[in-house]
Coordinates of C-alpha atoms in Angstrom, one line a residue:
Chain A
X21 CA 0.0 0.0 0.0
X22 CA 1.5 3.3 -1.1
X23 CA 1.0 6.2 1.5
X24 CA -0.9 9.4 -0.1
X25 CA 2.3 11.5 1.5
X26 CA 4.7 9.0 -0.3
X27 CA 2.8 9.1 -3.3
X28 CA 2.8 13.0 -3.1
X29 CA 6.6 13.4 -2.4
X30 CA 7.1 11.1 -5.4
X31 CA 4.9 12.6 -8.0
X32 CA 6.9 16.2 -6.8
X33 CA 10.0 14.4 -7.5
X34 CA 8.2 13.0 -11.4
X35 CA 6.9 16.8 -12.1
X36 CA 10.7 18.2 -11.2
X37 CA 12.5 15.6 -13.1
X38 CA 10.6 16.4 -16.4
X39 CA 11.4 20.0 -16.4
X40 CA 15.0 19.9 -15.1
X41 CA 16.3 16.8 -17.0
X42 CA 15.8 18.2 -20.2
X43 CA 16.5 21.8 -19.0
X44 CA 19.8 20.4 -17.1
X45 CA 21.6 17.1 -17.4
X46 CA 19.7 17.0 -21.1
X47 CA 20.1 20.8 -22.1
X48 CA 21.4 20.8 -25.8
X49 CA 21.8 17.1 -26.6
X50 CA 20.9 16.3 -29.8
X51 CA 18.6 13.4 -31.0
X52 CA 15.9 11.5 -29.2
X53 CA 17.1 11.0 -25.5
X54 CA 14.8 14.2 -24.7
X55 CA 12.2 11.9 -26.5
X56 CA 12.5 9.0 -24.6
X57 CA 13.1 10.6 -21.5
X58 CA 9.3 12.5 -21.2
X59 CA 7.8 9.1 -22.8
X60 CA 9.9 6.8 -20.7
X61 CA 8.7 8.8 -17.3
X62 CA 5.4 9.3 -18.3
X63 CA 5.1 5.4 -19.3
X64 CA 6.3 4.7 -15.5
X65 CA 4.4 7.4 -13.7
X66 CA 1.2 5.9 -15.5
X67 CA 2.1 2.3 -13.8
X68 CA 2.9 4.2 -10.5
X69 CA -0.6 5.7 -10.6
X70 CA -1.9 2.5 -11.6
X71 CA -0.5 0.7 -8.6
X72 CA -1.2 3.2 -6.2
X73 CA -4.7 2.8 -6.7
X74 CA -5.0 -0.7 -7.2
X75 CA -4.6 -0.7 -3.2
Chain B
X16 CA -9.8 14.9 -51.8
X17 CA -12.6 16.2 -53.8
X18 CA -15.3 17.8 -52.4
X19 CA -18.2 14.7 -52.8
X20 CA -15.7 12.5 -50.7
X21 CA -15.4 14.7 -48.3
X22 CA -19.0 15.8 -47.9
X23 CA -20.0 11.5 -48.2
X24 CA -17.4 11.3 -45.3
X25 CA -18.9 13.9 -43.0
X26 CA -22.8 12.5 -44.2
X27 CA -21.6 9.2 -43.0
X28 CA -20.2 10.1 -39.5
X29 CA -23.2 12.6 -38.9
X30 CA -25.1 9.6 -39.5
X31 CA -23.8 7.1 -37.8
X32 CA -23.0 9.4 -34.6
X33 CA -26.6 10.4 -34.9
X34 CA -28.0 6.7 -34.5
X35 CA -25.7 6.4 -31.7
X36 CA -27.2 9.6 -29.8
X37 CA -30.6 8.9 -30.4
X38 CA -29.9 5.0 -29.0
X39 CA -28.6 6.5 -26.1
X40 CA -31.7 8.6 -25.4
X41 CA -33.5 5.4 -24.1
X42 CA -30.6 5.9 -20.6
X43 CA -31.7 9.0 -20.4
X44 CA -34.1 9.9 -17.1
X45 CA -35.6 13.1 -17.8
X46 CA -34.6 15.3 -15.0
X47 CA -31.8 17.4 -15.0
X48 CA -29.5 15.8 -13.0
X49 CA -29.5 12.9 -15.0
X50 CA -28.9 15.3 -18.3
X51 CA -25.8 16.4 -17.0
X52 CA -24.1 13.9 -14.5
X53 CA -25.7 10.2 -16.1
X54 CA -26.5 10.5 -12.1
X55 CA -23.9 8.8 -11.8
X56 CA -24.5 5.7 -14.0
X57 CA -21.6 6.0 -16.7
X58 CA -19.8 2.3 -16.7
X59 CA -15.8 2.0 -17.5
X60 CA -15.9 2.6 -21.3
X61 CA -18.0 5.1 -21.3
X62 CA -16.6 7.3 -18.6
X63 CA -13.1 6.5 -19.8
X64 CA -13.7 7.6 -23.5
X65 CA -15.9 10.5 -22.6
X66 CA -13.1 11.9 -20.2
X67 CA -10.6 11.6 -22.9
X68 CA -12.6 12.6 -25.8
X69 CA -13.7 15.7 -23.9
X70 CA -10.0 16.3 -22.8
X71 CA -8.6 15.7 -26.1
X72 CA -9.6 18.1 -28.8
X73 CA -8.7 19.6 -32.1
X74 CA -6.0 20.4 -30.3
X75 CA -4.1 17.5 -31.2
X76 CA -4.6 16.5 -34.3
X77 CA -4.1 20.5 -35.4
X78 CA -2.8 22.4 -32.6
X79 CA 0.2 19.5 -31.3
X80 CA 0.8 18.0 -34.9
X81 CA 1.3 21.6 -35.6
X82 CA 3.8 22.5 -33.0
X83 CA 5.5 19.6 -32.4
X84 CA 6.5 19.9 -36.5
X85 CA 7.5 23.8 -36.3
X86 CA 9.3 23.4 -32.6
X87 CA 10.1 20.4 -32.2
X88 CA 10.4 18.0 -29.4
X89 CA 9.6 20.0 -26.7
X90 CA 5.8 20.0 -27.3
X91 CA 5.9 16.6 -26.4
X92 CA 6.9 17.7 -22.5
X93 CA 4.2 20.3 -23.0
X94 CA 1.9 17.9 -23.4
X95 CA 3.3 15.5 -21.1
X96 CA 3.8 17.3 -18.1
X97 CA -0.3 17.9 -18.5
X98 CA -0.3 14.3 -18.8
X99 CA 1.2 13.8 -15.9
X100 CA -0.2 17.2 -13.8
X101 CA -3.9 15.7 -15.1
X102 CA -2.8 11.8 -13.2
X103 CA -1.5 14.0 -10.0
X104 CA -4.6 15.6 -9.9
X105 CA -7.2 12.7 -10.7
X106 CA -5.7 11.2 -7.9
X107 CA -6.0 13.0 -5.4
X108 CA -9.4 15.1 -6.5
X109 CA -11.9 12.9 -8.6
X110 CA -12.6 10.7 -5.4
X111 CA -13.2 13.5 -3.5
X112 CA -15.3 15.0 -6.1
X113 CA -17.3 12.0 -6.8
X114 CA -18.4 11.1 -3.4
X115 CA -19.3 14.6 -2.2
X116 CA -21.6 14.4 -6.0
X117 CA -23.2 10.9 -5.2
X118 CA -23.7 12.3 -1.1
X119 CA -25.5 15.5 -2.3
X120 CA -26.4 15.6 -6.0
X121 CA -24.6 18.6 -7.2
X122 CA -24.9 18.8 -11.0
X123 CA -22.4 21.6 -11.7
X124 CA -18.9 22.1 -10.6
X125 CA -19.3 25.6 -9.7
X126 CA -22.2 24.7 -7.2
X127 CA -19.7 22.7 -5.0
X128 CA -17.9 25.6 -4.9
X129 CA -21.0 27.5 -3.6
X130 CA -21.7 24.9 -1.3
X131 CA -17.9 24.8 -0.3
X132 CA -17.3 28.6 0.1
X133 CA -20.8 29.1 1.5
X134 CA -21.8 31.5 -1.2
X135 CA -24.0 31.4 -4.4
X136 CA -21.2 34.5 -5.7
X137 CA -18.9 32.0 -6.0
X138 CA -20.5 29.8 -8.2
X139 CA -22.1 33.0 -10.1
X140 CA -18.2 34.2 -10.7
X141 CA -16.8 30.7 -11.6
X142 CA -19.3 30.4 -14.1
X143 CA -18.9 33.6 -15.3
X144 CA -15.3 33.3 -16.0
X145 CA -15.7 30.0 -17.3
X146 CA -18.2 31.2 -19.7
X147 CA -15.9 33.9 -20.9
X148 CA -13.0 31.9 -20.9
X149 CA -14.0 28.5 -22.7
X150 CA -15.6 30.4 -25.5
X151 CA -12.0 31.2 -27.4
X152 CA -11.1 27.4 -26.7
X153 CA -14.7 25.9 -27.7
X154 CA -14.0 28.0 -30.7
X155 CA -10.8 26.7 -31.3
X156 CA -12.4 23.2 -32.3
X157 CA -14.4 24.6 -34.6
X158 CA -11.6 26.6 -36.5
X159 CA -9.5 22.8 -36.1
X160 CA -12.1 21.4 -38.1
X161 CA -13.1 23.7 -40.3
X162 CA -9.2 24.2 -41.4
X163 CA -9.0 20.4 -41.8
X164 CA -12.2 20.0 -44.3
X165 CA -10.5 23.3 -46.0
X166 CA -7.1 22.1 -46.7
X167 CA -9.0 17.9 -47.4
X168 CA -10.9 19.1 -50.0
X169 CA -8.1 21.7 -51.3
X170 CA -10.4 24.6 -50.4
X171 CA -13.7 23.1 -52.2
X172 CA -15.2 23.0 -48.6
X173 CA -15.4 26.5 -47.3
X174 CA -14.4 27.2 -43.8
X175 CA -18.1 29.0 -43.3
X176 CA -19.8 25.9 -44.0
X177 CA -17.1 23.3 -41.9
X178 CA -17.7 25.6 -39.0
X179 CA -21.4 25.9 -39.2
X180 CA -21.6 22.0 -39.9
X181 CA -19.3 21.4 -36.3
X182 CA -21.4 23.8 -34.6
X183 CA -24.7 22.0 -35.4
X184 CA -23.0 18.7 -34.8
X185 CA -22.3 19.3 -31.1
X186 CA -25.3 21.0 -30.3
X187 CA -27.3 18.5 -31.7
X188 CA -25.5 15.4 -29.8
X189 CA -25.6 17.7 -27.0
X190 CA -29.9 18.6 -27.2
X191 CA -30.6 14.8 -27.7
X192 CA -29.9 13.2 -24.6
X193 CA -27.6 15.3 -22.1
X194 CA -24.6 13.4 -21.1
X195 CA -25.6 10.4 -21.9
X196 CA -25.9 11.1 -25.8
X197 CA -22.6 13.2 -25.1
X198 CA -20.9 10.1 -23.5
X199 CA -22.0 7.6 -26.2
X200 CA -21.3 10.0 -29.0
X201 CA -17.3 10.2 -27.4
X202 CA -17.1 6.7 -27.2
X203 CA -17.7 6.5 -31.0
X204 CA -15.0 9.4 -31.2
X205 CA -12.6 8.7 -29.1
X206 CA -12.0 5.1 -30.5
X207 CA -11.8 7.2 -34.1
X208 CA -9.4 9.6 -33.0
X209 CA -7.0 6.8 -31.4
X210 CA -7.5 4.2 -34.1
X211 CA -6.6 7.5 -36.9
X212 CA -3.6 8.5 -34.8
X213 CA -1.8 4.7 -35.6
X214 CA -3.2 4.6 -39.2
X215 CA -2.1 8.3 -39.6
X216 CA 1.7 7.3 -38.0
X217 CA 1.8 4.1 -39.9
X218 CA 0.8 5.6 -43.2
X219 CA 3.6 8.4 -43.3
X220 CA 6.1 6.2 -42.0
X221 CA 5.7 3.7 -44.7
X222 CA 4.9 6.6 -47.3
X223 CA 7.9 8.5 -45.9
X224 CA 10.7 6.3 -44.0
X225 CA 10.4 2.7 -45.2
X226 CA 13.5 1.2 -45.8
X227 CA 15.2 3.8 -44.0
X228 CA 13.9 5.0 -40.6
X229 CA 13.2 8.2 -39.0
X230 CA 16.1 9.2 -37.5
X231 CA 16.2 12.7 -35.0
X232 CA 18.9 14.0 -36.3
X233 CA 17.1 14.9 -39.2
X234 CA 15.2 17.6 -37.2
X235 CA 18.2 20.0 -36.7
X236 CA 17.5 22.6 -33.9
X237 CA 14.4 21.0 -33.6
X238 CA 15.7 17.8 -31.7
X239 CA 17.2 20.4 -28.8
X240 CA 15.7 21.2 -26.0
X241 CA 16.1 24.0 -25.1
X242 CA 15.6 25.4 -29.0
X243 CA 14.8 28.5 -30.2
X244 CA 11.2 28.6 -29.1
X245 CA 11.0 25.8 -26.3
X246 CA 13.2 28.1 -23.8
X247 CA 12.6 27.3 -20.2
X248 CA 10.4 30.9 -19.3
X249 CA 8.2 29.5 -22.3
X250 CA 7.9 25.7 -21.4
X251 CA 7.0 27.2 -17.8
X252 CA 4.5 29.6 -19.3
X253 CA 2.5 27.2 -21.2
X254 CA 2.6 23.6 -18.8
X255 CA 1.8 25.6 -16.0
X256 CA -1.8 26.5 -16.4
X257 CA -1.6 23.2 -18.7
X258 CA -0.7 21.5 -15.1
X259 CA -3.9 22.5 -13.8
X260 CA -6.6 21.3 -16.6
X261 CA -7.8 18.9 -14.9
X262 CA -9.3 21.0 -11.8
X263 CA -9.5 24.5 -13.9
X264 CA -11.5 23.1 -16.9
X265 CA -15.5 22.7 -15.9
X266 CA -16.3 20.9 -18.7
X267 CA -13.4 17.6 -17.4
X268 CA -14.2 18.0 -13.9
X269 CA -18.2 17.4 -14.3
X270 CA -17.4 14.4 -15.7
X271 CA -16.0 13.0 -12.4
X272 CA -19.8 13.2 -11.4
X273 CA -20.8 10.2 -13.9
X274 CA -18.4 6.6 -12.5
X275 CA -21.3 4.9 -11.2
X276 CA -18.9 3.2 -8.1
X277 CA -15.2 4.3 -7.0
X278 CA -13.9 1.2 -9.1
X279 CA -15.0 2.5 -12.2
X280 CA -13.8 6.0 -11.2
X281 CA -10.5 4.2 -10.7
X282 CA -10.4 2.4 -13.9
X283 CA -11.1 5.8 -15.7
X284 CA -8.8 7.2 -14.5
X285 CA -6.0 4.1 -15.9
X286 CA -7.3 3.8 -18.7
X287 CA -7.6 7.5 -19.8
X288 CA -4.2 7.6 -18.8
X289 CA -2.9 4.7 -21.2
X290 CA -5.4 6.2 -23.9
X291 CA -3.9 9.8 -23.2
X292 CA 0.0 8.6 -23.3
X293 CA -0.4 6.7 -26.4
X294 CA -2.4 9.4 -28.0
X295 CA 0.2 12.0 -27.1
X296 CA 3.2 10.5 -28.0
X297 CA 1.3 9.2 -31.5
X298 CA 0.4 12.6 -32.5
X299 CA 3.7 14.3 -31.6
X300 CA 5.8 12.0 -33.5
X301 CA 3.4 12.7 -36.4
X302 CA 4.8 16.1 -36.3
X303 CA 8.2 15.5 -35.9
X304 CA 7.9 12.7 -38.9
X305 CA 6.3 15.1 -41.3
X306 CA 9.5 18.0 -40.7
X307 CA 11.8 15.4 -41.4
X308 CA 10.0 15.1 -44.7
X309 CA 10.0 18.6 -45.3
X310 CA 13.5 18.7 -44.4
X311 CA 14.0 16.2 -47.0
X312 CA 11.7 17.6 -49.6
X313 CA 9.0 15.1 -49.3
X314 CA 6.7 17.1 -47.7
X315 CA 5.5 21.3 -48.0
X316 CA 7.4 23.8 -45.9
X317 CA 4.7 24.9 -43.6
X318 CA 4.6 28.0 -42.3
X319 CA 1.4 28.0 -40.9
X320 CA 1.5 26.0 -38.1
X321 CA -1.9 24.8 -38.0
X322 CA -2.1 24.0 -41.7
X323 CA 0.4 20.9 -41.5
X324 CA -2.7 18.5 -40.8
X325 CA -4.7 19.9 -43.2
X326 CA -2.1 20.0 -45.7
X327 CA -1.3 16.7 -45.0
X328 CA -4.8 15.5 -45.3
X329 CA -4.4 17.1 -48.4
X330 CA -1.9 14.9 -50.0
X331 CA -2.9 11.5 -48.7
X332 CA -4.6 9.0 -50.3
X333 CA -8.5 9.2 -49.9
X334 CA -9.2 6.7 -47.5
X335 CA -6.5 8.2 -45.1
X336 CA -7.7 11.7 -46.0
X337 CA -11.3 10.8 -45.4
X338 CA -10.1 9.5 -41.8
X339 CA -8.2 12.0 -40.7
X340 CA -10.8 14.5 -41.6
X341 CA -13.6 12.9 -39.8
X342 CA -11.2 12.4 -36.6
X343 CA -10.5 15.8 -36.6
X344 CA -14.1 16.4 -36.6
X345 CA -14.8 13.7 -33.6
X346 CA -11.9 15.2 -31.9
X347 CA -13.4 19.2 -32.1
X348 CA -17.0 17.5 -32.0
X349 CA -16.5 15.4 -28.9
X350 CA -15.1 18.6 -27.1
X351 CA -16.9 21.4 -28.0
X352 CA -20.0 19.5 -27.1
X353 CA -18.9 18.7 -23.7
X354 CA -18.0 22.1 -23.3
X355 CA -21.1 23.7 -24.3
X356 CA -23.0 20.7 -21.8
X357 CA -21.1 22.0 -19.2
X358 CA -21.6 25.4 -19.6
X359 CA -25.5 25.1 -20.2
X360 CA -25.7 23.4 -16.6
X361 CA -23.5 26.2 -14.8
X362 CA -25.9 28.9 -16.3
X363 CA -28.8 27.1 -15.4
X364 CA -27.8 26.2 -11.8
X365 CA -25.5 28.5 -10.7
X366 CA -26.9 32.1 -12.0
X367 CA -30.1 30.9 -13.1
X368 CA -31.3 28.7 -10.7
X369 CA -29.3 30.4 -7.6
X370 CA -31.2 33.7 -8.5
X371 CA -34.1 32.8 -9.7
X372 CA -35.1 29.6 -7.2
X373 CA -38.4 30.2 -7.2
X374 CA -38.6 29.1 -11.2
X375 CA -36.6 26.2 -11.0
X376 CA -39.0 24.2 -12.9
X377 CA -37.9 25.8 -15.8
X378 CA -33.9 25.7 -15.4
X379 CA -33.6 22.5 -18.3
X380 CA -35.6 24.8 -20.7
X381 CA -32.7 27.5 -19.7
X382 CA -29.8 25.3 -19.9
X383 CA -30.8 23.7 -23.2
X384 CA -31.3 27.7 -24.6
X385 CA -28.1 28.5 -23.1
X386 CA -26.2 25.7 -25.0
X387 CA -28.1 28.1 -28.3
X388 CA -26.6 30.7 -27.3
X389 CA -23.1 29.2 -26.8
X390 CA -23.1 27.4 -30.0
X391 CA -23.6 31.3 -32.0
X392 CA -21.0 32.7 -29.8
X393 CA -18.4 30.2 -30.9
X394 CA -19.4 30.5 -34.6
X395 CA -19.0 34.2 -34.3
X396 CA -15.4 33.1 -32.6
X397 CA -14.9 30.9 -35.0
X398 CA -15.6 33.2 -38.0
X399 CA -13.5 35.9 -37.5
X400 CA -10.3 33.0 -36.9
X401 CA -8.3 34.9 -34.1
X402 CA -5.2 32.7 -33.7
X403 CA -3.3 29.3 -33.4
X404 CA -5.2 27.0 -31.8
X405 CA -2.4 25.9 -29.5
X406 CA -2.4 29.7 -28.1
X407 CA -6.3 29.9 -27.8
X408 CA -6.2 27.1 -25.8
X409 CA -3.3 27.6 -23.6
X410 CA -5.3 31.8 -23.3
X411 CA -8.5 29.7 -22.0
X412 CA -6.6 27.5 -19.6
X413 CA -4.2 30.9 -18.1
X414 CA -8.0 32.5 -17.3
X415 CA -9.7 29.3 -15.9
X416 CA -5.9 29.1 -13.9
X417 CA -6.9 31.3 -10.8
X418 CA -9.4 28.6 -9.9
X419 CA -6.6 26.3 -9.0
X420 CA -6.0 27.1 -5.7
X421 CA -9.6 27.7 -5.0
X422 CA -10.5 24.2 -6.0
X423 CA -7.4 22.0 -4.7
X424 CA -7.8 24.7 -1.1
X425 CA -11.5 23.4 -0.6
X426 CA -10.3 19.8 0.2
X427 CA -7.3 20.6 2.1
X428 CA -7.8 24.0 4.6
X429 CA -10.3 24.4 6.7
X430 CA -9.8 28.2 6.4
X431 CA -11.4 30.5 3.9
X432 CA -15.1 31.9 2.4
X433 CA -16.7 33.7 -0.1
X434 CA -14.2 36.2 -0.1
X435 CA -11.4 34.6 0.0
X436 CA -12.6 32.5 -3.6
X437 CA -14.3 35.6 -5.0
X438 CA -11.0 38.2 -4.8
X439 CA -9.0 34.9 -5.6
X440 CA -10.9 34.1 -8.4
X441 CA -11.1 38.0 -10.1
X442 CA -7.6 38.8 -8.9
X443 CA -6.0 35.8 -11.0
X444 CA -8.7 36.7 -13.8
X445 CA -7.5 40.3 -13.9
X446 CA -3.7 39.3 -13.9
X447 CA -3.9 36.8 -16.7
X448 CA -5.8 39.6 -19.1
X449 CA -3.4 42.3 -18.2
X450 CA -0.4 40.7 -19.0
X451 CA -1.6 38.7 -21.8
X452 CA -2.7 42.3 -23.6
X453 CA 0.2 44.2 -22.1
X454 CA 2.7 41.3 -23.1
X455 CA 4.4 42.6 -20.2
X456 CA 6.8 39.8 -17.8
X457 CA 7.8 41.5 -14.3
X458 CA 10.8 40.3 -13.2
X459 CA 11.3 38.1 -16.1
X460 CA 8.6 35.9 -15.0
X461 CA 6.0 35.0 -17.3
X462 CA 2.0 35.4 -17.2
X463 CA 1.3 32.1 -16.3
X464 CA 3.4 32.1 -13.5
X465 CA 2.3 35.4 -11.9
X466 CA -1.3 34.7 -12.3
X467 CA -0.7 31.5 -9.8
X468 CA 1.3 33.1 -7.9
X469 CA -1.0 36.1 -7.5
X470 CA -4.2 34.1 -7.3
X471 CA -2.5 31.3 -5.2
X472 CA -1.6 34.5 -2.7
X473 CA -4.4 36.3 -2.3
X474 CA -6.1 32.8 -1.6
X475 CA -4.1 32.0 1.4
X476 CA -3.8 35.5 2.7
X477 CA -7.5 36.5 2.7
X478 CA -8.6 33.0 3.8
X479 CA -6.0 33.3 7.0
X480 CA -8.5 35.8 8.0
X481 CA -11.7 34.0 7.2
X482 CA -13.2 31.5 8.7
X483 CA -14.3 28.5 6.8
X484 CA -18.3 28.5 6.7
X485 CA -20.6 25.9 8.5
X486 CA -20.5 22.7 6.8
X487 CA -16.7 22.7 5.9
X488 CA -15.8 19.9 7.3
X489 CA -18.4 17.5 4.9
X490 CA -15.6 18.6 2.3
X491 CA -12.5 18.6 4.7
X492 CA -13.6 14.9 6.1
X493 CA -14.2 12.9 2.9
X494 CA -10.7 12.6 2.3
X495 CA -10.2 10.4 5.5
X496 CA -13.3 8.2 4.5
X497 CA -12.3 4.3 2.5
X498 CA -12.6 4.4 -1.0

């Protein structure tokens, strides 16, 4: 069972990573690693979510 | 495309989404709670493809396809980080919001707001806003699809008669059985627009990159993020308010009223979520596939941002061009109907029927005249085309963005009243319009970001002073309650 503070704390962490990722670590590299980054966090968030409320 | 294929095309969806409304009337109880919420009777499919064909607009098919082929791949983080803002919120809200519907019956969104704030202003102002501000993004639809039958049918379909034809649509789904003939009517479009977005992929792929791929590096400047547009003051302007959709936008959350049980709410919210990710990511890489054929010379330099799906329906063969024409309309269709549902029932409860209780009788006869008047005030939008639709949209979600705090603050604080939502509410309103006609950025900072911060502190300083009103803690106490 995932805690609604846990579950808060984590989805803060998701929302940060997808603006400074590409804005930071990502910032001017070419090709699709941007790509697959937002789809590849988004993909996991979605079975996060899905598990969270499975509980 | 030539104009009788196109016409045949629209005859046959009209058709066949008309026989799906009018089957749907016989779920239809004729009161107006039913109309507008299903009173709660909406099973998995339906709620999960009427939330995402309500969410999902014109605004992809045009508006994303548009911008992720002129900016490249940061419009796919735009639209993820909504993606992900909209699963944040669901979570937390759409529980709370459903069983404070099925415990009291509220219809609109702005009257649990009333209820919450303990004042019928509050409800009169959201919906006043939200009537002012969903008109430029209602409108957008229609100017999605009447661009799209224009470029199809290489201008034989004028835009005057596309956007009359999407206006009648909706309003005629939405006059035929309330939400139910809405709901059915999205189910029919939302498996469309989904099942378009792969043929649409698959098609230029093969037409464009068989035997060789797409590769990003064919994009340029366009592969970068941060690029030339997508710098990090922009991506923050537009994903804030974004962010927020799924609490600002009236039209999404009065569709949390219509799970019949908390399972159902929970599979909705799933399986919009894999619908809304695989949508996304189909319709962005649509974009970014068609600049790498302009890059290459297969496809038209667009300048026109908007005018890459139409131009592309354009081009392709008729059976794809007749697809992507009638998902564009589903996509607008399914939307703008929603829309104009929503906004009928806030009218007729929360200015009408607040005002005027003693002639409630009549409040359905008001809300179905109200969704009349709606429908002209989009066309009139729509006629005189006032921008992209990707800015039209992100301008109605920036005004509906000072209802953030209010709504997220009425499950959590047990401070706060009328006026603390009403100078909230007008505060952020006033912000947003100022700098979006000024143009001006204090400190740097852009619009969206002052209008939250503005309406998020005038929220919590006026509501330190005021107490919550009787009644609070109904709203307060159903988060600890099992689910």
């Amino acid at each position: 069972m995932i805690d609604k503070k846990v579950f808060l704390l984590f989805s803060a962490l998701v929302v940060l990573l997808m603006y400074f990722i590409p804005y930071g670590v990502l910032s001017g590299v070419e090709g699709p690693l941007t790509f697959i980054f937002w789809t590849g966090i988004s993909v996991a968030y979605l079975i996060f979510v899905a598990i969270s409320m499975r509980r | 495309m030539d104009q009788l294929s196109v016409y045949i095309s629209i005859l046959i969806y009209l058709i066949a989404g008309s026989a799906i409304a009018l089957f749907s009337k016989k779920f239809l109880k004729k009161d107006f709670k039913d109309f507008y919420t299903a009173s709660g009777r909406f099973g998995t499919l339906l709620a999960t493809l009427s939330y995402a064909a309500t969410t999902y607009s014109a605004f992809m098919f045009i508006g994303l396809v548009g911008l992720a082929y002129s900016t490249g791949v940061g419009a796919l983080g735009f639209e993820l980080v909504y993606f992900v803002g909209t699963l944040i919120l669901l979570y937390f809200i759409a529980p709370r919001y459903w069983k404070i519907h099925k415990r009291y019956g509220y219809v609109s969104p702005a009257e649990v707001l009333s209820a919450r704030y303990g004042s019928k202003t509050v409800g009169a102002t959201v919906t006043l806003l939200a009537l002012v501000s969903l008109i430029p993004y209602a409108s957008s639809q229609v100017i999605g699809v009447a661009m799209a039958a224009e470029g199809a049918s290489g201008g034989a379909i004028p835009y005057v008669s596309a956007v009359i034809i999407a206006i009648a649509v909706a309003l005629l789904w939405s006059l035929i059985a309330g939400i139910w003939s809405v709901g059915w009517t999205d189910v029919f479009q939302g498996l469309i627009m989904l099942f378009t977005g792969f043929l649409m992929v698959l098609w230029v792929y093969s037409w464009g990159y068989a035997g060789r791929g797409f590769d990003f590096a064919l994009l340029g400047s366009l592969s970068y993020v941060p690029n030339q547009y997508w710098s990090f003051s922009t991506f923050l302007n537009m994903t804030i308010p974004w962010f927020f959709f799924a609490v600002t936008n009236p039209q999404v959350v009065q569709r949390l009223f219509s799970p019949k049980d908390p399972k159902t709410l929970k599979s909705m919210i799933i399986w919009f979520g894999a619908y809304g990710l695989l949508f996304t990511v189909l319709v962005t890489l649509l974009g970014l596939m068609l600049r790498g054929l302009t890059f290459d010379g297969s496809f038209p330099p667009i300048s026109y941002r908007d005018s890459v799906t139409p131009t592309l329906l354009g081009m392709a063969p008729l059976w794809i061009g007749v697809f992507g024409l009638v998902a564009v309309l589903a996509a607008s269709v399914s939307t703008i109907d929603g829309i104009l549902l929503t906004l009928s029932s806030m009218a007729a409860r929360d200015i009408y029927e607040s005002y005027r209780p003693g002639m409630a009788r009549l409040k359905l006869f008001v809300g179905r005249a109200t969704l009349g008047v709606l429908a002209l005030a989009c066309t009139v939008f729509a006629l005189a085309r006032p921008g992209f639709i990707v800015d039209l949209a992100v301008l109605s979600s920036s005004l509906l963005l000072p209802q953030a705090p209010v709504v997220i603050g009425m499950f959590v604080w047990n401070r706060g009243g009328k006026a603390s939502a009403t100078f909230t509410l007008v505060s952020g309103f006033l912000v947003a319009i100022i700098l979006y006609f000024t143009k001006m950025a204090p400190l740097g900072l852009p619009m969206n970001v002052w209008t939250i911060i503005v309406s998020t502190l005038v929220y919590i300083l006026i509501g330190h002073f005021e107490r919550g009103p009787q009644g609070i803690e109904v709203f307060l106490g159903i988060e600890g309650e099992e689910f």
